[in-house]
Coordinates of C-alpha atoms in Angstrom, one line a residue:
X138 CA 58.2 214.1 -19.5
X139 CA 59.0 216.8 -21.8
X140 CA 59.0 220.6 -20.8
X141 CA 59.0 223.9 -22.7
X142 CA 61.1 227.1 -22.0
X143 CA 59.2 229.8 -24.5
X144 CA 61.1 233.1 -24.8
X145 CA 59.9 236.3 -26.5
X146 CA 62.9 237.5 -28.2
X147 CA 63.0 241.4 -28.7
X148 CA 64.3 243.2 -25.4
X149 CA 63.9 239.7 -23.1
X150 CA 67.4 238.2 -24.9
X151 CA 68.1 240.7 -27.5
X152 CA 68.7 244.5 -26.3
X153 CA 66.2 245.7 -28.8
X154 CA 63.4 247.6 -27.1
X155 CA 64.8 251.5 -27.3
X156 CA 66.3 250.7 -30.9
X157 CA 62.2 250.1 -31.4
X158 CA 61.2 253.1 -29.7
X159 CA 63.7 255.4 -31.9
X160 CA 63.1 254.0 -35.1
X161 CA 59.3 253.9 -34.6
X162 CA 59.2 257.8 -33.2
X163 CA 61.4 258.2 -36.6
X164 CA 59.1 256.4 -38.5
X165 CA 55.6 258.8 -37.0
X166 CA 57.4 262.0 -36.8
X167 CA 58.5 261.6 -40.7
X168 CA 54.4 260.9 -41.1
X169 CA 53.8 264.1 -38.9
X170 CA 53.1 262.0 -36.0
X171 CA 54.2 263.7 -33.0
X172 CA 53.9 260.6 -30.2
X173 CA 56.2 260.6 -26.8
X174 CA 59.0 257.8 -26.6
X175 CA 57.9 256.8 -23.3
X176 CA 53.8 255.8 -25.1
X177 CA 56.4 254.1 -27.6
X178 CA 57.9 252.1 -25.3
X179 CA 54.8 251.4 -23.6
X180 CA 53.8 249.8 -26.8
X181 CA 57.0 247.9 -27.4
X182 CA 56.1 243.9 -28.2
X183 CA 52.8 244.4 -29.8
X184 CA 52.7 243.4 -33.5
X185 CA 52.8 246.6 -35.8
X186 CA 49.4 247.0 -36.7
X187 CA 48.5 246.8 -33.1
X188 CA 51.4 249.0 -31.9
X189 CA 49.9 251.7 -34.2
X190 CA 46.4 251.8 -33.7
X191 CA 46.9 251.9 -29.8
X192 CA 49.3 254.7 -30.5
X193 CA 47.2 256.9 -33.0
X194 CA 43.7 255.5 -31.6
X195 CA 40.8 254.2 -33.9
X196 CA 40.1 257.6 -35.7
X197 CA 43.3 257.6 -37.3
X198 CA 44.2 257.3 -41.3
X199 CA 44.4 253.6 -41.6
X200 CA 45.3 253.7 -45.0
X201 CA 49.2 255.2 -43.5
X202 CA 49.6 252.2 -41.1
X203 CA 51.2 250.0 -44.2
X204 CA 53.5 253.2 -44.4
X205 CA 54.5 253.9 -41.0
X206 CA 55.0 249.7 -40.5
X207 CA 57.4 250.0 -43.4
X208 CA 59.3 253.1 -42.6
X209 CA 60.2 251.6 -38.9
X210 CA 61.0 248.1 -40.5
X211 CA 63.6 250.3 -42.9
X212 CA 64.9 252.4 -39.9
X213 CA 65.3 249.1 -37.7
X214 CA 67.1 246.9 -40.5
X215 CA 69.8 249.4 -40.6
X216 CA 70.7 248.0 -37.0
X217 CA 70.2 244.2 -38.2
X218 CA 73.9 243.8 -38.6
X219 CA 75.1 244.5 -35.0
X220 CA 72.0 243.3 -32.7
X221 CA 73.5 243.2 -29.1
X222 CA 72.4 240.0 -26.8
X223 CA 71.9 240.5 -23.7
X224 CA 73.9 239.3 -20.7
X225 CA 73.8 235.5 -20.5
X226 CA 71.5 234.9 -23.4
X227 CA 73.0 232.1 -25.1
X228 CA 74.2 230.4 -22.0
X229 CA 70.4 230.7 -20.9
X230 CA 69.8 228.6 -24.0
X231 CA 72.3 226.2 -24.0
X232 CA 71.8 225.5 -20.6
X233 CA 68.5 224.5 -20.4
X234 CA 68.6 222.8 -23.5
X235 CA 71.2 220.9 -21.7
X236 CA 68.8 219.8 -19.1
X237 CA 66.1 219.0 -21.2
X238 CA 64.1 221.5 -22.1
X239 CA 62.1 222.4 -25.5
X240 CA 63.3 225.5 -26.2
X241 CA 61.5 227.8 -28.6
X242 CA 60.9 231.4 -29.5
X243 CA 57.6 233.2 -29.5
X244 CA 58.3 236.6 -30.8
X245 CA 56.5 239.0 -33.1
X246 CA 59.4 239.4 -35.6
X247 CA 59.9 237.6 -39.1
X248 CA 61.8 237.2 -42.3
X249 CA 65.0 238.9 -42.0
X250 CA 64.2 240.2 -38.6
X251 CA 64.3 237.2 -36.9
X252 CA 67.0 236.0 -38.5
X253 CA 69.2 239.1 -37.2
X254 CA 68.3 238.3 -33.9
X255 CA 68.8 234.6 -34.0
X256 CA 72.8 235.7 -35.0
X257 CA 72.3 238.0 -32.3
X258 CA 71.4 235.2 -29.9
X259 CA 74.2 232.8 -31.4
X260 CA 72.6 229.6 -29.7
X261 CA 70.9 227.8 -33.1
X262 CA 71.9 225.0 -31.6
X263 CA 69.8 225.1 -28.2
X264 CA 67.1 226.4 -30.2
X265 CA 63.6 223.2 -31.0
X266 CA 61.8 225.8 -32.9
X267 CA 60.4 229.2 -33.3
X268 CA 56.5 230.6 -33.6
X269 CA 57.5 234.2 -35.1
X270 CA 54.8 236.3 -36.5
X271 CA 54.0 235.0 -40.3
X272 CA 52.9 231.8 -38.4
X273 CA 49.7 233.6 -36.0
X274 CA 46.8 235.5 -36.7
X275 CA 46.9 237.7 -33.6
X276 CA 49.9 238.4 -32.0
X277 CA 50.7 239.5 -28.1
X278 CA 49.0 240.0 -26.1
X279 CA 46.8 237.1 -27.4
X280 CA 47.3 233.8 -26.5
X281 CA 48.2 232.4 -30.0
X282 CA 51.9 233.2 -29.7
X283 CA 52.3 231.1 -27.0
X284 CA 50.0 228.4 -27.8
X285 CA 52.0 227.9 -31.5
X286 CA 54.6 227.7 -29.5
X287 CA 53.7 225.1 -27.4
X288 CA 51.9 223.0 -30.7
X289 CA 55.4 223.3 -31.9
X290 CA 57.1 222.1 -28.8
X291 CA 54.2 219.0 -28.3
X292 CA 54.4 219.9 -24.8
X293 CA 51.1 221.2 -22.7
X294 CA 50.5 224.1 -20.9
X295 CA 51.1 223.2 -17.4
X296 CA 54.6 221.6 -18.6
X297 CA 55.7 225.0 -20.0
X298 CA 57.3 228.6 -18.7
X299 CA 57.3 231.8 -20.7
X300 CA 60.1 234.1 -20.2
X301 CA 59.3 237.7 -21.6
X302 CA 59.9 241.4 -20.8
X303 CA 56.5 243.2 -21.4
X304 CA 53.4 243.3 -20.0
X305 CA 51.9 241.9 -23.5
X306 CA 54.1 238.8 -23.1
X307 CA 52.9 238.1 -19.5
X308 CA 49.4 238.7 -20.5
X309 CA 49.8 236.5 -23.5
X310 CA 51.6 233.5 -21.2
X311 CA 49.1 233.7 -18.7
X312 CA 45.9 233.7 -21.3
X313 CA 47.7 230.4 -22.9
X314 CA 47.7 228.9 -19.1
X315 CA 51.3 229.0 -18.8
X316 CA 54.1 229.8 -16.0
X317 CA 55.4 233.4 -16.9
X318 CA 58.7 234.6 -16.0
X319 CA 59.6 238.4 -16.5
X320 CA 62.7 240.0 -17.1
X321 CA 63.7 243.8 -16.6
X322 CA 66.2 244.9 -19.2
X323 CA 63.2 245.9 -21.7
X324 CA 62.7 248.6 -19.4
X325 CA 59.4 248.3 -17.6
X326 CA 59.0 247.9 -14.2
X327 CA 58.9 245.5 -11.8
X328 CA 55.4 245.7 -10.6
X329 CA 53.9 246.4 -14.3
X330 CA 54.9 242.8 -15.1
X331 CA 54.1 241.3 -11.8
X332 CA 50.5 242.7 -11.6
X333 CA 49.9 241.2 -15.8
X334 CA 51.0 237.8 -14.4
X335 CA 54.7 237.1 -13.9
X336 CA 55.5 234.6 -11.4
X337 CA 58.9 235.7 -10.5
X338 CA 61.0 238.8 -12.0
X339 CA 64.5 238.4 -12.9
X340 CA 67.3 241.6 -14.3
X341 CA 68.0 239.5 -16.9
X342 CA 69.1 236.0 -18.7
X343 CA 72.4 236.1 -16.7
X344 CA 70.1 236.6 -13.8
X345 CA 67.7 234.0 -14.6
X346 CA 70.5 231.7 -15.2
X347 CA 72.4 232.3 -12.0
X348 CA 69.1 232.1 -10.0
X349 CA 67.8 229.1 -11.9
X350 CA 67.9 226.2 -9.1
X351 CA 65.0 228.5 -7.3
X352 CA 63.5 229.7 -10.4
X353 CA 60.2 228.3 -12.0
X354 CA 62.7 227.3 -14.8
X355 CA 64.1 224.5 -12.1

């Protein structure tokens, strides 16, 4: 029977998350936005309408989100060029591809975006398919990311793990009735991701990939 590995993409195999964090601070303090990194972080993996509204709350100027969503996407794609992978992120691929698993991205990037971050990733090749953002109408933590995902893979939820690094990715997997796997180089702790539903907690891919025999990925 056919399984799925899902992976968010942005800070779970692409070290990503603090580039996000500056260039969105950059992006609200050019708007006169003063908003701590750390809430910024917090917020990491939500799509961009959703990462501002919980930043600037509902009484905002929602007519400025369009602007503050295009000023970070301008700051970020000055980075698009030189993307770092994390540890292990490829072979993580590969590897399971090699053993039979449908592997496929669920991230809330697009267009150019992704594209950086699949030359980040460098593993096309162990790659069935992605669900990125143009393709849902809700993003993390909904469950629609994952469930695309998993329409795209043919493979049902209780044949399927999702690997992510925020509490919005957890929260999505388990909503979508999947496994959840979390991973600690986007920078949140442990016990965040535990307590939103990750089965097992890894540093990162070269983590997950040396522990894999006893992981839920097994």
């Amino acid at each position: 029977m056919q399984r799925a590995a899902v992976f968010d993409v942005d800070g779970t195999l692409v070290d990503t998350n603090h580039l996000h964090v500056t260039t969105w601070w950059e992006a609200f303090r050019q708007a006169g936005h003063q908003v701590p990194m750390h809430a910024v972080h917090r917020a990491v993996g939500l799509a961009s309408g959703d990462l501002v509204a919980r930043l600037l709350g509902e009484g905002r100027d929602k007519d400025q989100d369009a602007e503050l969503s295009a000023a970070h996407k301008a700051l970020y794609g000055q980075y698009f060029d030189r993307l770092p992978a994390l540890p292990g992120a490829g072979e993580l691929l590969r590897r399971l591809a090699g053993d039979g698993w449908q592997v496929v991205l669920a991230t809330s990037a697009g267009g150019a975006e992704l594209g950086a971050l699949r030359r980040a990733i460098d593993a096309d090749d162990a790659i069935a398919a992605t669900a990125s953002a143009d393709d849902v109408d809700a993003g993390k933590p909904a469950p629609e990311p994952v469930e695309h995902a998993l329409e795209l893979a043919g493979v049902p939820a209780e044949r399927a793990v999702f690997v992510g690094d925020t509490v919005w990715d957890m929260r999505a997997g388990s909503r979508a009735g999947v496994r959840c796997v979390g991973v600690l180089c986007g920078g949140l702790p442990r016990a965040d991701l535990v307590d939103a539903g990750a089965e097992a907690v890894y540093a990162d891919p070269a983590d997950l990939l040396a522990s894999l025999g006893g992981s839920p990925l097994a």
